[in-house]
XYZ file of C-alpha atoms in Angstrom:
566
model
C 0.000 0.000 0.000
C 1.275 3.489 -0.856
C 2.262 5.984 1.823
C -0.519 8.335 0.681
C -3.160 5.637 1.117
C -1.872 4.890 4.629
C -2.117 8.557 5.631
C -5.650 8.710 4.227
C -6.594 5.739 6.424
C -5.197 7.353 9.569
C -6.865 10.714 8.855
C -10.184 8.991 8.096
C -9.941 7.089 11.387
C -9.153 10.259 13.406
C -12.266 11.885 11.968
C -14.740 9.011 11.990
C -13.819 7.182 15.197
C -14.724 9.972 17.685
C -17.861 10.719 15.652
C -18.824 7.034 15.722
C -18.322 6.797 19.487
C -20.459 9.878 20.034
C -23.215 8.538 17.769
C -23.198 5.168 19.536
C -23.395 6.829 22.947
C -26.339 8.978 21.822
C -28.200 5.922 20.524
C -27.592 3.740 23.595
C -26.099 5.541 26.605
C -24.330 3.296 29.050
C -26.598 1.930 31.795
C -25.354 1.069 35.276
C -22.431 -1.325 34.803
C -21.544 -4.470 36.653
C -17.756 -4.336 36.320
C -17.456 -8.050 36.815
C -19.636 -8.613 33.736
C -17.796 -5.887 31.814
C -14.376 -7.423 32.508
C -15.511 -11.031 32.010
C -16.952 -10.222 28.561
C -13.716 -8.456 27.582
C -11.625 -11.437 28.707
C -13.879 -13.899 26.907
C -13.806 -11.827 23.687
C -10.024 -11.349 23.793
C -9.386 -15.083 24.320
C -11.806 -16.034 21.521
C -10.210 -13.542 19.121
C -6.690 -14.649 19.993
C -7.323 -18.327 19.271
C -9.017 -18.764 15.895
C -9.078 -22.162 14.204
C -9.033 -23.436 10.647
C -11.527 -25.555 8.759
C -9.929 -26.661 5.497
C -8.194 -23.437 4.442
C -10.570 -21.013 6.228
C -9.466 -19.124 9.359
C -12.531 -18.630 11.567
C -12.950 -16.150 14.445
C -16.058 -17.151 16.399
C -16.585 -13.952 18.348
C -19.842 -12.380 17.143
C -21.909 -14.311 19.699
C -20.040 -12.414 22.448
C -20.703 -9.121 20.588
C -24.410 -9.970 20.588
C -24.498 -10.685 24.329
C -22.584 -7.449 25.049
C -24.900 -5.451 22.781
C -28.079 -6.840 24.364
C -26.696 -6.364 27.898
C -25.118 -2.885 27.728
C -25.966 -1.453 24.341
C -24.167 -0.331 21.204
C -21.587 1.946 22.846
C -20.212 -0.828 25.056
C -20.207 -3.357 22.187
C -18.245 -0.901 20.024
C -15.652 -0.353 22.795
C -15.424 -4.133 23.310
C -14.553 -4.743 19.649
C -11.911 -2.026 19.700
C -10.279 -3.712 22.702
C -10.383 -7.135 21.019
C -8.694 -5.668 17.924
C -5.457 -4.958 19.818
C -4.468 -8.565 20.759
C -5.622 -9.817 17.348
C -3.216 -7.422 15.613
C -0.448 -8.247 18.097
C -0.890 -11.940 17.311
C -0.538 -11.165 13.604
C 2.785 -9.421 14.391
C 1.867 -5.956 13.216
C 4.872 -3.752 12.382
C 5.402 -0.072 11.613
C 5.005 -0.881 7.912
C 1.670 -2.589 8.522
C 0.420 -0.268 11.296
C -2.190 1.041 8.831
C -4.123 -2.152 9.570
C -5.187 -0.702 12.932
C -7.136 2.288 11.534
C -8.411 0.094 8.715
C -9.814 -2.581 11.043
C -10.855 -0.130 13.760
C -12.897 1.913 11.294
C -14.372 -1.258 9.805
C -15.445 -2.640 13.225
C -16.937 0.702 14.231
C -18.948 1.202 11.031
C -20.190 -2.387 11.083
C -21.220 -2.141 14.739
C -23.097 1.091 14.023
C -24.860 -0.411 11.017
C -25.819 -3.605 12.863
C -27.060 -1.576 15.837
C -29.211 0.607 13.577
C -30.678 -2.462 11.817
C -31.514 -3.993 15.212
C -33.160 -0.752 16.283
C -35.105 -0.638 12.992
C -36.708 -4.013 13.805
C -38.347 -2.348 16.811
C -37.659 -5.414 18.981
C -36.558 -4.958 22.589
C -35.244 -7.436 25.118
C -38.664 -7.355 26.781
C -40.540 -8.704 23.718
C -39.877 -12.375 24.369
C -37.597 -15.030 22.938
C -38.793 -15.435 19.316
C -38.912 -11.714 18.383
C -35.514 -11.342 20.037
C -34.251 -14.365 18.094
C -35.303 -12.697 14.830
C -33.703 -9.351 15.706
C -30.505 -11.052 16.940
C -30.279 -13.008 13.679
C -30.563 -9.768 11.692
C -27.904 -8.165 13.905
C -25.456 -11.063 13.408
C -26.113 -11.290 9.666
C -25.470 -7.570 9.154
C -22.176 -7.934 11.018
C -20.857 -10.640 8.704
C -22.394 -9.227 5.509
C -21.080 -5.694 6.092
C -17.652 -7.089 6.963
C -17.701 -9.059 3.697
C -18.670 -6.013 1.589
C -16.141 -3.746 3.329
C -13.174 -6.087 2.816
C -14.145 -6.940 -0.758
C -14.426 -3.236 -1.700
C -11.171 -2.323 0.020
C -9.254 -5.115 -1.754
C -10.672 -4.085 -5.117
C -9.564 -0.495 -4.487
C -5.957 -1.511 -3.755
C -5.811 -3.862 -6.748
C -6.332 -7.267 -5.098
C -8.987 -9.091 -7.125
C -10.743 -11.823 -5.161
C -14.001 -13.616 -5.995
C -17.007 -12.042 -4.322
C -18.164 -15.351 -2.862
C -15.749 -18.197 -2.100
C -15.581 -21.291 0.092
C -13.843 -19.326 2.865
C -16.557 -16.667 2.889
C -19.306 -19.298 2.890
C -17.691 -20.977 5.898
C -17.510 -17.596 7.663
C -21.244 -17.001 7.128
C -22.191 -20.475 8.373
C -20.023 -20.426 11.506
C -21.118 -16.894 12.454
C -24.839 -17.595 12.074
C -24.548 -20.873 14.007
C -22.932 -19.005 16.915
C -25.962 -16.714 17.324
C -27.895 -18.990 19.784
C -24.828 -19.020 22.065
C -24.986 -15.208 22.174
C -28.634 -15.253 23.211
C -27.943 -17.912 25.836
C -25.063 -15.840 27.241
C -27.297 -12.750 27.419
C -30.006 -14.576 29.391
C -27.460 -16.133 31.731
C -25.744 -12.781 32.336
C -29.105 -11.290 33.250
C -29.744 -14.067 35.802
C -26.406 -15.147 37.280
C -24.073 -12.295 36.310
C -20.405 -12.723 35.366
C -20.491 -16.425 36.229
C -22.319 -16.864 32.922
C -19.086 -16.237 31.010
C -17.523 -19.174 32.864
C -20.589 -21.400 32.590
C -20.945 -20.874 28.839
C -17.592 -19.406 27.782
C -15.315 -22.123 29.181
C -17.165 -25.031 27.493
C -17.354 -23.020 24.252
C -13.620 -22.288 24.286
C -12.863 -25.904 25.221
C -14.990 -27.067 22.315
C -13.128 -24.654 20.026
C -9.758 -26.024 21.155
C -10.942 -29.617 20.672
C -12.200 -28.740 17.200
C -8.843 -27.150 16.382
C -6.942 -30.248 17.512
C -9.340 -32.600 15.775
C -9.287 -30.574 12.568
C -5.463 -30.408 12.605
C -5.241 -34.161 13.171
C -7.729 -34.825 10.385
C -5.850 -32.537 8.019
C -2.540 -34.241 8.771
C -4.034 -37.699 8.213
C -5.815 -36.640 5.032
C -2.730 -34.888 3.658
C -0.545 -37.925 4.431
C -2.996 -40.171 2.604
C -3.084 -37.760 -0.352
C 0.718 -37.518 -0.500
C 1.068 -41.332 -0.528
C -1.449 -41.559 -3.371
C 0.359 -38.813 -5.301
C 3.654 -40.641 -4.744
C 2.263 -43.796 -6.359
C 0.910 -41.789 -9.305
C 4.274 -40.043 -9.798
C 6.062 -43.406 -9.876
C 3.895 -44.461 -12.824
C 5.044 -41.543 -15.005
C 8.074 -42.129 -17.248
C 8.315 -38.670 -18.760
C 9.787 -35.690 -16.849
C 7.193 -33.271 -18.226
C 4.354 -35.584 -17.192
C 5.898 -35.964 -13.712
C 6.048 -32.167 -13.257
C 2.519 -31.689 -14.642
C 1.078 -34.266 -12.246
C 3.018 -32.946 -9.244
C 1.983 -29.322 -9.719
C -1.672 -30.180 -10.367
C -1.874 -32.394 -7.267
C -0.054 -29.776 -5.189
C -2.918 -27.377 -5.884
C -5.364 -29.960 -4.514
C -3.260 -30.450 -1.380
C -2.919 -26.800 -0.395
C -4.087 -23.342 -1.562
C -1.306 -22.317 -3.966
C -1.502 -19.348 -6.333
C 2.136 -19.627 -7.400
C 4.386 -22.679 -7.779
C 8.059 -22.690 -8.758
C 10.300 -25.767 -9.119
C 13.987 -24.927 -9.496
C 16.607 -27.404 -10.674
C 20.037 -27.370 -9.000
C 22.969 -27.134 -11.410
C 26.053 -28.046 -9.371
C 28.491 -27.264 -12.188
C 27.174 -23.729 -12.691
C 26.417 -23.367 -8.952
C 22.962 -21.979 -9.630
C 19.320 -22.995 -9.950
C 17.172 -22.647 -13.046
C 13.410 -22.967 -13.378
C 11.938 -26.330 -14.319
C 8.337 -25.267 -13.873
C 6.664 -21.918 -13.232
C 2.933 -21.735 -12.548
C 1.204 -18.454 -11.732
C -2.540 -18.208 -11.079
C -3.114 -21.632 -12.604
C -1.225 -20.887 -15.835
C 2.112 -22.413 -16.899
C 4.447 -19.515 -17.619
C 7.813 -19.261 -19.388
C 10.929 -20.377 -17.494
C 12.875 -17.331 -18.679
C 13.684 -15.946 -15.205
C 17.285 -15.377 -14.177
C 19.163 -18.252 -12.475
C 19.411 -18.127 -8.684
C 22.731 -18.528 -6.898
C 23.284 -20.576 -3.758
C 22.285 -18.572 -0.683
C 20.406 -15.986 -2.761
C 16.848 -15.228 -1.665
C 14.522 -17.724 -0.021
C 15.033 -20.633 -2.435
C 18.796 -20.061 -2.499
C 18.940 -20.244 1.310
C 16.860 -23.423 1.312
C 19.330 -24.943 -1.172
C 22.260 -23.807 0.977
C 20.897 -25.056 4.326
C 18.792 -27.990 3.151
C 16.044 -26.816 5.537
C 12.474 -25.821 4.688
C 11.117 -22.329 5.336
C 7.559 -21.205 6.092
C 6.308 -17.613 6.098
C 2.751 -16.659 7.016
C 2.780 -13.118 5.629
C 4.802 -10.718 3.534
C 6.404 -8.852 6.428
C 8.164 -12.062 7.530
C 9.974 -12.703 4.222
C 10.192 -9.290 2.550
C 13.756 -8.532 3.688
C 15.017 -11.993 2.679
C 13.599 -11.934 -0.814
C 15.835 -11.185 -3.807
C 14.985 -11.166 -7.494
C 11.602 -11.797 -9.075
C 8.463 -12.362 -7.020
C 4.837 -11.272 -7.680
C 3.752 -8.326 -5.518
C 0.519 -9.887 -4.229
C 2.140 -12.887 -2.496
C 1.659 -13.203 1.264
C 2.329 -16.782 2.449
C 5.364 -18.747 1.239
C 6.505 -22.324 1.848
C 9.840 -23.434 0.414
C 11.113 -27.023 0.659
C 14.303 -28.731 -0.597
C 13.809 -31.620 -3.011
C 16.404 -34.148 -1.919
C 17.793 -37.435 -3.177
C 20.403 -39.366 -1.157
C 20.455 -36.456 1.332
C 21.542 -34.011 -1.390
C 19.362 -31.137 -2.579
C 18.722 -31.652 -6.295
C 15.923 -29.086 -6.657
C 13.826 -26.649 -4.623
C 10.052 -26.201 -4.445
C 8.624 -22.772 -3.635
C 4.842 -22.445 -3.304
C 3.062 -19.206 -2.471
C -0.421 -17.898 -1.748
C -2.063 -14.486 -1.868
C -3.592 -15.205 1.541
C -1.930 -14.811 4.915
C -1.488 -17.921 7.072
C -2.339 -20.096 4.076
C -0.048 -23.003 4.976
C -0.143 -25.051 8.171
C 3.163 -26.017 9.780
C 2.345 -29.701 9.232
C 2.645 -29.114 5.468
C 6.433 -28.881 5.751
C 6.669 -32.557 6.723
C 4.043 -33.500 4.118
C 5.882 -31.627 1.356
C 9.229 -33.116 2.335
C 7.718 -36.576 1.867
C 6.064 -35.541 -1.391
C 9.252 -33.939 -2.689
C 11.199 -37.135 -2.018
C 8.650 -38.930 -4.234
C 9.141 -36.200 -6.853
C 12.954 -36.531 -6.786
C 12.769 -40.296 -7.293
C 10.098 -40.022 -9.999
C 12.100 -37.401 -11.920
C 15.280 -39.473 -11.730
C 13.444 -42.577 -12.895
C 11.833 -40.635 -15.757
C 15.189 -39.165 -16.794
C 16.844 -42.591 -16.700
C 14.019 -44.057 -18.742
C 14.140 -41.263 -21.307
C 17.940 -41.587 -21.500
C 17.649 -45.329 -22.109
C 14.923 -44.801 -24.691
C 17.072 -42.243 -26.445
C 20.006 -44.646 -26.473
C 17.823 -47.395 -27.929
C 16.492 -45.038 -30.612
C 19.682 -43.255 -31.599
C 22.878 -44.065 -33.446
C 25.690 -43.720 -30.902
C 28.056 -42.195 -33.455
C 25.912 -39.630 -35.316
C 23.107 -38.982 -32.844
C 20.566 -39.605 -35.604
C 17.775 -42.143 -35.238
C 18.855 -45.743 -35.759
C 17.316 -48.002 -38.399
C 15.186 -49.940 -35.875
C 13.414 -46.761 -34.740
C 13.138 -45.602 -38.351
C 11.425 -48.862 -39.322
C 8.870 -48.460 -36.516
C 8.065 -44.903 -37.612
C 7.829 -46.001 -41.240
C 5.164 -48.567 -40.324
C 3.227 -45.962 -38.309
C 3.315 -43.470 -41.161
C 2.186 -46.151 -43.636
C -0.733 -46.904 -41.341
C -1.662 -43.205 -41.363
C -1.386 -43.200 -45.152
C -3.687 -46.188 -45.481
C -6.250 -44.548 -43.170
C -6.280 -41.432 -45.320
C -4.570 -39.187 -42.744
C -1.704 -38.547 -45.196
C -1.840 -37.873 -48.931
C 1.673 -39.119 -49.665
C 4.732 -40.628 -47.991
C 8.170 -40.199 -49.563
C 11.604 -41.556 -48.769
C 15.150 -40.395 -49.560
C 18.036 -42.868 -49.414
C 21.501 -41.274 -49.421
C 24.934 -42.870 -49.843
C 28.366 -41.215 -49.612
C 30.337 -41.593 -52.827
C 33.715 -43.383 -52.515
C 33.538 -43.486 -48.713
C 35.906 -46.490 -48.572
C 38.563 -44.306 -50.149
C 38.214 -41.852 -47.221
C 38.737 -44.625 -44.652
C 41.690 -46.079 -46.551
C 43.351 -42.687 -47.034
C 42.750 -40.972 -43.699
C 41.778 -43.756 -41.278
C 38.499 -45.076 -39.885
C 38.301 -42.506 -37.055
C 38.581 -39.758 -39.646
C 35.751 -41.483 -41.514
C 33.679 -41.448 -38.325
C 34.302 -37.716 -37.897
C 33.091 -37.185 -41.437
C 29.901 -39.201 -40.762
C 29.145 -37.070 -37.688
C 29.685 -33.835 -39.606
C 27.457 -35.049 -42.440
C 24.738 -35.953 -39.924
C 24.834 -32.367 -38.635
C 24.618 -31.017 -42.172
C 21.571 -33.205 -42.895
C 19.808 -31.936 -39.771
C 20.619 -28.362 -40.741
C 19.390 -28.833 -44.315
C 16.357 -31.110 -43.888
C 15.679 -31.435 -40.123
C 12.397 -29.510 -40.264
C 10.987 -31.558 -43.115
C 12.129 -35.113 -42.434
C 12.805 -37.819 -39.914
C 16.505 -38.603 -40.459
C 18.142 -41.921 -39.578
C 21.408 -43.710 -40.214
C 20.571 -46.621 -42.470
C 23.897 -48.353 -41.929
C 27.565 -47.732 -42.777
C 27.739 -44.623 -44.933
C 24.038 -44.655 -45.864
C 21.347 -42.349 -44.473
C 17.586 -42.384 -44.913
C 15.037 -39.568 -44.658
C 11.295 -40.116 -44.193
C 9.036 -37.308 -45.440
C 5.423 -37.309 -44.258
C 2.790 -35.842 -46.557
C 5.432 -34.954 -49.174
C 5.072 -35.896 -52.854
C 7.825 -37.454 -54.951
C 8.458 -34.089 -56.611
C 8.881 -32.385 -53.238
C 11.185 -35.196 -52.063
C 13.272 -34.827 -55.248
C 13.623 -31.081 -54.602
C 14.783 -31.737 -51.059
C 17.199 -34.408 -52.305
C 18.737 -31.922 -54.747
C 19.029 -29.357 -51.976
C 20.908 -31.902 -49.839
C 23.167 -32.932 -52.716
C 24.154 -29.329 -53.392
C 24.717 -28.618 -49.709
C 27.075 -31.608 -49.394
C 28.901 -30.820 -52.634
C 29.605 -27.225 -51.555
C 30.540 -28.074 -47.974
C 34.161 -28.371 -46.879
C 34.441 -31.192 -44.323
C 37.084 -30.898 -41.628
C 38.778 -34.101 -40.406
C 42.007 -35.190 -38.743
C 44.423 -37.175 -40.909
C 44.996 -40.156 -38.592
C 47.339 -42.001 -40.969
C 49.843 -39.151 -41.301
C 52.757 -38.736 -38.895
C 51.670 -35.246 -37.791
C 47.938 -36.091 -37.732
C 47.147 -32.647 -39.120
C 43.667 -31.181 -39.622
C 42.660 -31.260 -43.304
C 39.607 -30.345 -45.345
C 37.993 -32.672 -47.866
C 35.138 -32.523 -50.347
C 32.411 -35.129 -50.605
C 29.549 -35.965 -52.879
C 26.496 -38.127 -52.273
C 24.185 -40.198 -54.443
C 20.471 -40.047 -53.640
C 17.490 -42.247 -54.472
C 13.876 -41.098 -54.070
C 10.654 -43.133 -53.927
C 7.105 -42.336 -52.898
C 3.856 -43.998 -51.894
C 1.157 -44.574 -53.021
C 2.563 -43.430 -56.392
C 5.270 -46.146 -56.547
C 4.080 -48.796 -54.085
C 1.621 -49.642 -51.329
C 4.189 -51.466 -49.180
C 6.669 -49.985 -46.696
C 9.297 -52.611 -47.561
C 8.894 -51.952 -51.253
C 9.228 -48.212 -50.623
C 12.712 -48.821 -49.210
C 13.571 -51.206 -52.058
C 12.402 -48.700 -54.645
C 14.512 -45.915 -53.122
C 17.488 -48.280 -52.989
C 16.987 -49.224 -56.643
C 16.796 -45.560 -57.644
C 19.981 -44.863 -55.652
C 22.125 -47.568 -57.253
C 20.694 -47.823 -60.764
C 19.647 -44.219 -61.255
C 22.457 -42.418 -59.399
C 25.470 -44.622 -58.629
C 25.635 -46.369 -61.995
C 25.168 -43.101 -63.841
C 28.207 -41.368 -62.430
C 27.328 -40.603 -58.753
C 26.626 -37.173 -57.215
C 23.091 -37.367 -58.581
C 19.483 -37.455 -57.387
C 17.436 -40.222 -59.016
C 13.739 -40.945 -58.627
C 12.217 -44.391 -58.861
C 10.354 -45.205 -62.039
C 8.518 -48.425 -62.770
């Protein structure tokens, strides 16, 4: 919040607060006070406000029933003073600082205006405490409802004005309405007991109510821990089934959102050689964003410190982490939880999750996330190993191109697509290096291997966007062109032939005494065939391209592109 906005809040409070007190006193002057009741209500309200509890992700303050009893017993002025007193320990518990001191006038003004509005609505009903239980029940319900509804409208409007866009009605707000309305009968009961037995009523009703609140807190925490443990185990099993790193990350981040209220999720990969971390996954407001943020060094910012220490960090609001943060972070973040992702007791990545809400993450989530992150580390390693093995099984170790086994599988798949009408044509280029044996005999086999690798790179550069390229065997290469006609394949073949002819290949002369670096020229012969124009068989497509290569190109002088003809 800007400094100007903070000053406006303080000035507004200095003007409205005395006026509100005066108005409340005029509406309901203080009657004769029983100081034991006065003090006991204050103590009960302060304790209730200081110990909220959570249901799911909703923080609930069950205090309006005490407001109601105070209002019915001593009127609007006393109820307004009571809420102002309760506000102080609530703000102390939330660790208010000089930077966030504006929250006092904000909340004080809100409580005062809401109390005035609720008091006026109660007065409008015309019901008094002498009218019997059911009329009083109706008026008390209206009083409680106005409290929660006005609070809802006030906070929603204020957040919209400062740029925080929240839904008007959410699960948290619904829970707040339900819990507040259900507390109303307790307020009426406390009022009647105060009228009959005095301050002892706060003990008779307040102590069991607070005890019930504490039990609910403990039970709810226990239930959350058990549920989250069960969810994390299930997620762990699902992660183990994924054999692709992208799928592992997609599943993890989606399930993380079900486990806790995250608005932002960042997974950073540790690079020990570079001594920094780079983004693997960046999700903001449910959308996967680019990983183009600057790398983070060890010890830098929150995630860098987690990497350095190997210990998780939890922050409940912005003021707790603001001084530690370095680099990029969205301005509307409040709560942050950051956990190391470890394998064999070494941090291999870091998870940082954040929420726009304060106190969004329970402390038990650290242990849950540490378990979940260990599943993630294992799943990612398994997926990487699998993908590495698949790549090895699909690729030629020398050139890095696809091997013939993988090429054959893809050829069958593409033929199937052709037969189903998904492709109009399927063409094939078979390429052979002219006089390659002479290269091996003159310069050595390792020099020949260097030449094959350089040619593979040239093929990728020339035709990589248009074809699946594989090493057919020895000095032969094959290119599969989906949805390309024979004429288009011939044009690409000619482009490749010219590129090879004009390229100067650099190799080491292994058979010379000095093993100097030399440059050599090469040419290639190319055969082209297509389906369904030439054949309706994948095996025959290869044979036809081979026939065109040897009869149409090799036997006619080499360094040519030949197309199959029946």
